[in-house]
Backbone as JSON, one array per atom type, in Angstrom:
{
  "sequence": "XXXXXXXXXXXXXXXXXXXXXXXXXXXXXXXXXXXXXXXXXXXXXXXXXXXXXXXXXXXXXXXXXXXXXXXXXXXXXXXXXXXXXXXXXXXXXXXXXXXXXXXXXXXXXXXXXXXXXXXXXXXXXX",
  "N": [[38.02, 75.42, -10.61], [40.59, 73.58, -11.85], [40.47, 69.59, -11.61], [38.65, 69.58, -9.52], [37.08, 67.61, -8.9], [37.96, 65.25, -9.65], [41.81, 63.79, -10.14], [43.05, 62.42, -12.25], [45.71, 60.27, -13.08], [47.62, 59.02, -15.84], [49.77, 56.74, -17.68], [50.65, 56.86, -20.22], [51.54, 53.97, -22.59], [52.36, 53.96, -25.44], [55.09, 56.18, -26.81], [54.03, 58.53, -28.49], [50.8, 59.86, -27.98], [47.42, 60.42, -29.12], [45.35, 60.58, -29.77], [44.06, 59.58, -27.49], [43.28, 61.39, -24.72], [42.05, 62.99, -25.88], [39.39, 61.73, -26.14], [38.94, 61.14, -23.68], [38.47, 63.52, -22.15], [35.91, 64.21, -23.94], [34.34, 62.2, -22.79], [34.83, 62.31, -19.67], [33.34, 63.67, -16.6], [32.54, 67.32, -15.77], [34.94, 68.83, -13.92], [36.61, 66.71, -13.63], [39.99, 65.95, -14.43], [42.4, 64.74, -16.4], [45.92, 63.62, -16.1], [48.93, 62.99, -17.67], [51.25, 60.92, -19.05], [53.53, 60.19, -21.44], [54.97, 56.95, -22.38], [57.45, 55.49, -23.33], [57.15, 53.51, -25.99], [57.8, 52.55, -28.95], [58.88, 50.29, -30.6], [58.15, 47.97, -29.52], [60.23, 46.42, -28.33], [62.11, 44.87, -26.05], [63.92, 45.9, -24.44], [62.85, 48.6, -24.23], [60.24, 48.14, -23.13], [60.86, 47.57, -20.67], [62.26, 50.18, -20.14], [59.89, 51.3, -20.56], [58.61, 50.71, -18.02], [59.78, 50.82, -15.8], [60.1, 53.78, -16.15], [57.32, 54.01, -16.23], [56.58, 53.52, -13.58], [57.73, 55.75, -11.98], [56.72, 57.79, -12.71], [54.29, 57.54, -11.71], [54.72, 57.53, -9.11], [55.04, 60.6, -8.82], [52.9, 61.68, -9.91], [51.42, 61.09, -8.33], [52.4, 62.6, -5.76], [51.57, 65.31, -7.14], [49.26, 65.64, -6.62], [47.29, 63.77, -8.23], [44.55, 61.79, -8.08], [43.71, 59.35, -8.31], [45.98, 56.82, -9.45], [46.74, 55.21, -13.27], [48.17, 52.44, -15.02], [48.85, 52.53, -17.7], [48.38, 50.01, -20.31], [49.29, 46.65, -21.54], [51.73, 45.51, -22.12], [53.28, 46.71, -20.87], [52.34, 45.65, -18.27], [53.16, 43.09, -18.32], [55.82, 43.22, -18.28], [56.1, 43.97, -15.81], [55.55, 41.2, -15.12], [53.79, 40.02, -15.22], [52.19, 38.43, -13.62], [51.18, 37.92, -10.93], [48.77, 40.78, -10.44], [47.5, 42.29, -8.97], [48.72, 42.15, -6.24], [51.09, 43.62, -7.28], [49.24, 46.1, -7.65], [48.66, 47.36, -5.21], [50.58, 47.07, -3.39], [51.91, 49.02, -4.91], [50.1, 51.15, -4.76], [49.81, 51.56, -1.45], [52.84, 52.73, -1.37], [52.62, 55.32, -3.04], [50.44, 56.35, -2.02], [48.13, 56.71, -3.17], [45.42, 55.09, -5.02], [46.06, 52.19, -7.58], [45.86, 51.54, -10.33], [46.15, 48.91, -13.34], [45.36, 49.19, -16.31], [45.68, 46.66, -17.45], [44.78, 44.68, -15.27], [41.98, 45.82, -15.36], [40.86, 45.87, -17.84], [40.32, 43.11, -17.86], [38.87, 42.89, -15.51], [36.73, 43.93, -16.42], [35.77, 42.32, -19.08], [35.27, 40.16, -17.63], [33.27, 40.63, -15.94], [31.49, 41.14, -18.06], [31.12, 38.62, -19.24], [29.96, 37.39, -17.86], [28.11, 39.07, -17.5], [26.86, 38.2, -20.09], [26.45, 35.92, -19.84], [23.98, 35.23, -18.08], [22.5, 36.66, -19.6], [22.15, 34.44, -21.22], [20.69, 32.07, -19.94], [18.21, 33.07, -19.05]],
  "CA": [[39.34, 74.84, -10.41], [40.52, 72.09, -12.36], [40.19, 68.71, -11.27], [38.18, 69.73, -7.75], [36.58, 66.24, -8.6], [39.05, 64.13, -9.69], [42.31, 63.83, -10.76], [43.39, 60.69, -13.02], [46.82, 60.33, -13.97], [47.86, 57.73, -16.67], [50.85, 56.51, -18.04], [50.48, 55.84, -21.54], [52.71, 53.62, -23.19], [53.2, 54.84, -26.97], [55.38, 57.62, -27.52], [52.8, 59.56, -29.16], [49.59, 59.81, -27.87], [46.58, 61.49, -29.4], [43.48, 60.01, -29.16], [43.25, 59.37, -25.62], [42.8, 62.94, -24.47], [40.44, 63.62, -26.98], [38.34, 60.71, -25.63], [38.6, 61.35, -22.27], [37.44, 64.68, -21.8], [34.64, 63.41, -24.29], [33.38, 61.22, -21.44], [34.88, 62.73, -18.56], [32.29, 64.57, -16.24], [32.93, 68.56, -15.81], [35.72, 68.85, -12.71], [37.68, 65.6, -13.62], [41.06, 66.09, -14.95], [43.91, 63.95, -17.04], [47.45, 63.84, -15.69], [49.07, 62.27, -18.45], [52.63, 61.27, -19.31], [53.74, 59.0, -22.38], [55.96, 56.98, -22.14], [58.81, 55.29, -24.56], [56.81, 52.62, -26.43], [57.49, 52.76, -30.65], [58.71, 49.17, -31.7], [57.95, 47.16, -28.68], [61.5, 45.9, -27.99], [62.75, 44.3, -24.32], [65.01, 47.27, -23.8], [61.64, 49.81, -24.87], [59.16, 48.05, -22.61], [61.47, 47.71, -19.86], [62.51, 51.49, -19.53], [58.6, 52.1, -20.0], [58.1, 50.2, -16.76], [60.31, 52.04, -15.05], [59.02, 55.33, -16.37], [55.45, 54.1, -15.49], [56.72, 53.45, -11.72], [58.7, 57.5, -11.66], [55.36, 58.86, -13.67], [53.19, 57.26, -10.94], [55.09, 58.26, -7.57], [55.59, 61.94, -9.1], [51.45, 62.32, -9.89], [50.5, 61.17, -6.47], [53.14, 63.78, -5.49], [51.58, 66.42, -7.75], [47.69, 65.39, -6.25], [46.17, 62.58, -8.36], [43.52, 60.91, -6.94], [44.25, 57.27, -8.53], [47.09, 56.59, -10.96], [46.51, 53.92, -13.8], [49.35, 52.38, -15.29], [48.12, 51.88, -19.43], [48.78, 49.44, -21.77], [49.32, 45.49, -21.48], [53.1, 45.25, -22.58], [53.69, 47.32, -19.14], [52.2, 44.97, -17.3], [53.61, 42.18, -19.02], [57.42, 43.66, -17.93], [56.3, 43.03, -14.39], [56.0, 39.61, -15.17], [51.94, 39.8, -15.38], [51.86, 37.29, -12.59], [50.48, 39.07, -9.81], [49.23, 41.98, -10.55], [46.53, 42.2, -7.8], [49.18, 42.57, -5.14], [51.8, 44.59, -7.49], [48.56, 47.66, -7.49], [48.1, 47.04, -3.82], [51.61, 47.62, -3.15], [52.06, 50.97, -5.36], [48.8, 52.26, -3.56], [50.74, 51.46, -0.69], [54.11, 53.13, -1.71], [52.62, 56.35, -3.14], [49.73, 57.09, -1.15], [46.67, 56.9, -3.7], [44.96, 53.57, -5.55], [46.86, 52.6, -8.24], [45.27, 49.99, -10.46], [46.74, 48.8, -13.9], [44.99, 48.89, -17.57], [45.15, 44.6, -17.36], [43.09, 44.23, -14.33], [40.64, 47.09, -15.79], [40.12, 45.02, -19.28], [40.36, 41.61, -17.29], [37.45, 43.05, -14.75], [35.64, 44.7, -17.39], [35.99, 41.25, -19.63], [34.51, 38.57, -17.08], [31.73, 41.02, -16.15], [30.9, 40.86, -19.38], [30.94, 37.59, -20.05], [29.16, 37.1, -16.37], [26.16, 38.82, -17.85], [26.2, 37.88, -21.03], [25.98, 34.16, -19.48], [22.86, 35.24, -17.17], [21.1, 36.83, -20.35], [21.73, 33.0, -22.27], [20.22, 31.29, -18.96], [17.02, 33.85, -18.8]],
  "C": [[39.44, 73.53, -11.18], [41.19, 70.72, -11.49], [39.52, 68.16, -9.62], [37.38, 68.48, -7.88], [37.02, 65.13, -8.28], [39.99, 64.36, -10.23], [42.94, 62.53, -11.31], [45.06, 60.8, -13.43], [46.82, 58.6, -14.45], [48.79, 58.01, -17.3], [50.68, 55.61, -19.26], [51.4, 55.43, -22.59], [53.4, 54.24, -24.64], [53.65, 56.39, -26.6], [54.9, 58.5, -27.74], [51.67, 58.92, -28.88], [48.63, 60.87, -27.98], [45.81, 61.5, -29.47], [43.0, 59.59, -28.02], [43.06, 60.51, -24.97], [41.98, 63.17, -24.62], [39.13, 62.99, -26.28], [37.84, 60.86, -24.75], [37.94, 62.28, -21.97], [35.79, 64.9, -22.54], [33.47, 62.76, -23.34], [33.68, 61.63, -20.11], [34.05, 63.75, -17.74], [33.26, 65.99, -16.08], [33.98, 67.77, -14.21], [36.8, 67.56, -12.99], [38.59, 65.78, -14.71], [41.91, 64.58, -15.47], [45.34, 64.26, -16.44], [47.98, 62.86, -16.45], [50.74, 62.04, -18.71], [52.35, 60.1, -20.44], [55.0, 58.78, -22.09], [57.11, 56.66, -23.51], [58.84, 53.81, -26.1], [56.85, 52.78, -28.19], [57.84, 50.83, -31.1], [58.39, 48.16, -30.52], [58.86, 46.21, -28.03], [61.31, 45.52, -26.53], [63.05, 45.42, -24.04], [63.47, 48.7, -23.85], [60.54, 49.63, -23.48], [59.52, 48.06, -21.22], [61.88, 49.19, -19.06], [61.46, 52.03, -19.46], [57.92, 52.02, -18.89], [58.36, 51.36, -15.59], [59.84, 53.67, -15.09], [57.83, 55.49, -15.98], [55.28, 54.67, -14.2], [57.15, 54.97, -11.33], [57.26, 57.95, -11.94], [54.12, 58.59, -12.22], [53.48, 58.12, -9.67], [55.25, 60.08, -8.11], [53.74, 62.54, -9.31], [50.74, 62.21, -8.73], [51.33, 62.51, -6.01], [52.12, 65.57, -5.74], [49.86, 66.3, -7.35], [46.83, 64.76, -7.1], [45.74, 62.0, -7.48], [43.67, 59.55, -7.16], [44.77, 57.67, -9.92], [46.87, 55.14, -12.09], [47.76, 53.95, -14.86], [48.5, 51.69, -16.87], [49.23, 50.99, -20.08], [49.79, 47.72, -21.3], [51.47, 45.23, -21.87], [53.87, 45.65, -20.62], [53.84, 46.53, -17.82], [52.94, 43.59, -17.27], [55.42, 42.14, -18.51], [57.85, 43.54, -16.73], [55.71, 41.98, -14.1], [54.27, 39.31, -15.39], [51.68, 38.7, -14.68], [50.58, 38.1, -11.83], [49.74, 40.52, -9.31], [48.29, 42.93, -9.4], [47.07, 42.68, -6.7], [50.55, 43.94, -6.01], [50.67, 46.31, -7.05], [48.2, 47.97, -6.24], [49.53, 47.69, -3.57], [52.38, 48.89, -3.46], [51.18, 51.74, -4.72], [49.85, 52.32, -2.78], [51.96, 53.13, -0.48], [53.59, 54.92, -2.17], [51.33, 57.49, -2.79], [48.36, 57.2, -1.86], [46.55, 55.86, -4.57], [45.67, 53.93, -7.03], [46.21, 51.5, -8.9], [46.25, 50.08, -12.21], [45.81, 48.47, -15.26], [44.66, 47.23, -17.71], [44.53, 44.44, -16.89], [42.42, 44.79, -15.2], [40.42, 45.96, -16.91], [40.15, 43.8, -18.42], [38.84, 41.66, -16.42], [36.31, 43.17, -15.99], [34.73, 43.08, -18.69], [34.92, 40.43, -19.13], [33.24, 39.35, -16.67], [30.88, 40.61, -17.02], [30.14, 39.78, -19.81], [29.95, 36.48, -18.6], [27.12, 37.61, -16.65], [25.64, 38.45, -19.31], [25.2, 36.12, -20.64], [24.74, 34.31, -18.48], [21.65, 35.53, -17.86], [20.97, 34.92, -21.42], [21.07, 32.52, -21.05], [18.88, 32.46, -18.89], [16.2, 33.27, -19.54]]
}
């Protein structure tokens, strides 16, 4: 059955997307699935990044719907549209709202980032 492990949905901003697929199932273990939508991202306009928000937020409540296991909302402009303040309690509040963890491409590189730079700074102090 596909995705009796996991199912991922992501909301990826460009228009056309064609190398993230490819990638994923590259690294994705057997049983874990893609739920994928693109959304409306080509020149990066107000009016572009704005209706991709919105599309993120429909794309998200419609894959919890359809049985993702955690929804991730891709691509920094996205996040950026809901004001990139807060975004800690915005993925707290979509969990919330559509019933499965919802985290957002910014945190993910922001976590992934200070790790980083958490052990690089433990291998200069060794």
């Amino acid at each position: 059955m596909y995705g009796n492990r996991a199912r991922i949905g992501y909301t990826s901003p460009p228009m056309i997307t064609e190398v993230f697929p490819y990638e994923f199932y590259k690294m994705a273990p057997a049983g874990v699935t893609l739920m994928l939508t693109t959304l409306t991202l080509v020149t990066r306009s107000k009016d572009e990044v704005a209706k991709s928000f919105e599309m993120s937020l429909d794309a998200a409540r419609k894959m919890a719907k359809a049985g993702a296991t955690v929804v991730m909302l891709g691509g920094n402009p996205i996040s950026l549209a809901h004001g990139g303040g807060d975004l800690q309690s915005f993925q707290d509040q979509m969990s919330r709202e559509i019933g499965v963890p919802v985290l957002t491409s910014t945190m993910a590189q922001t976590k992934a980032l200070r790790l980083r730079s958490e052990e690089h700074t433990s291998e200069l102090q060794s």
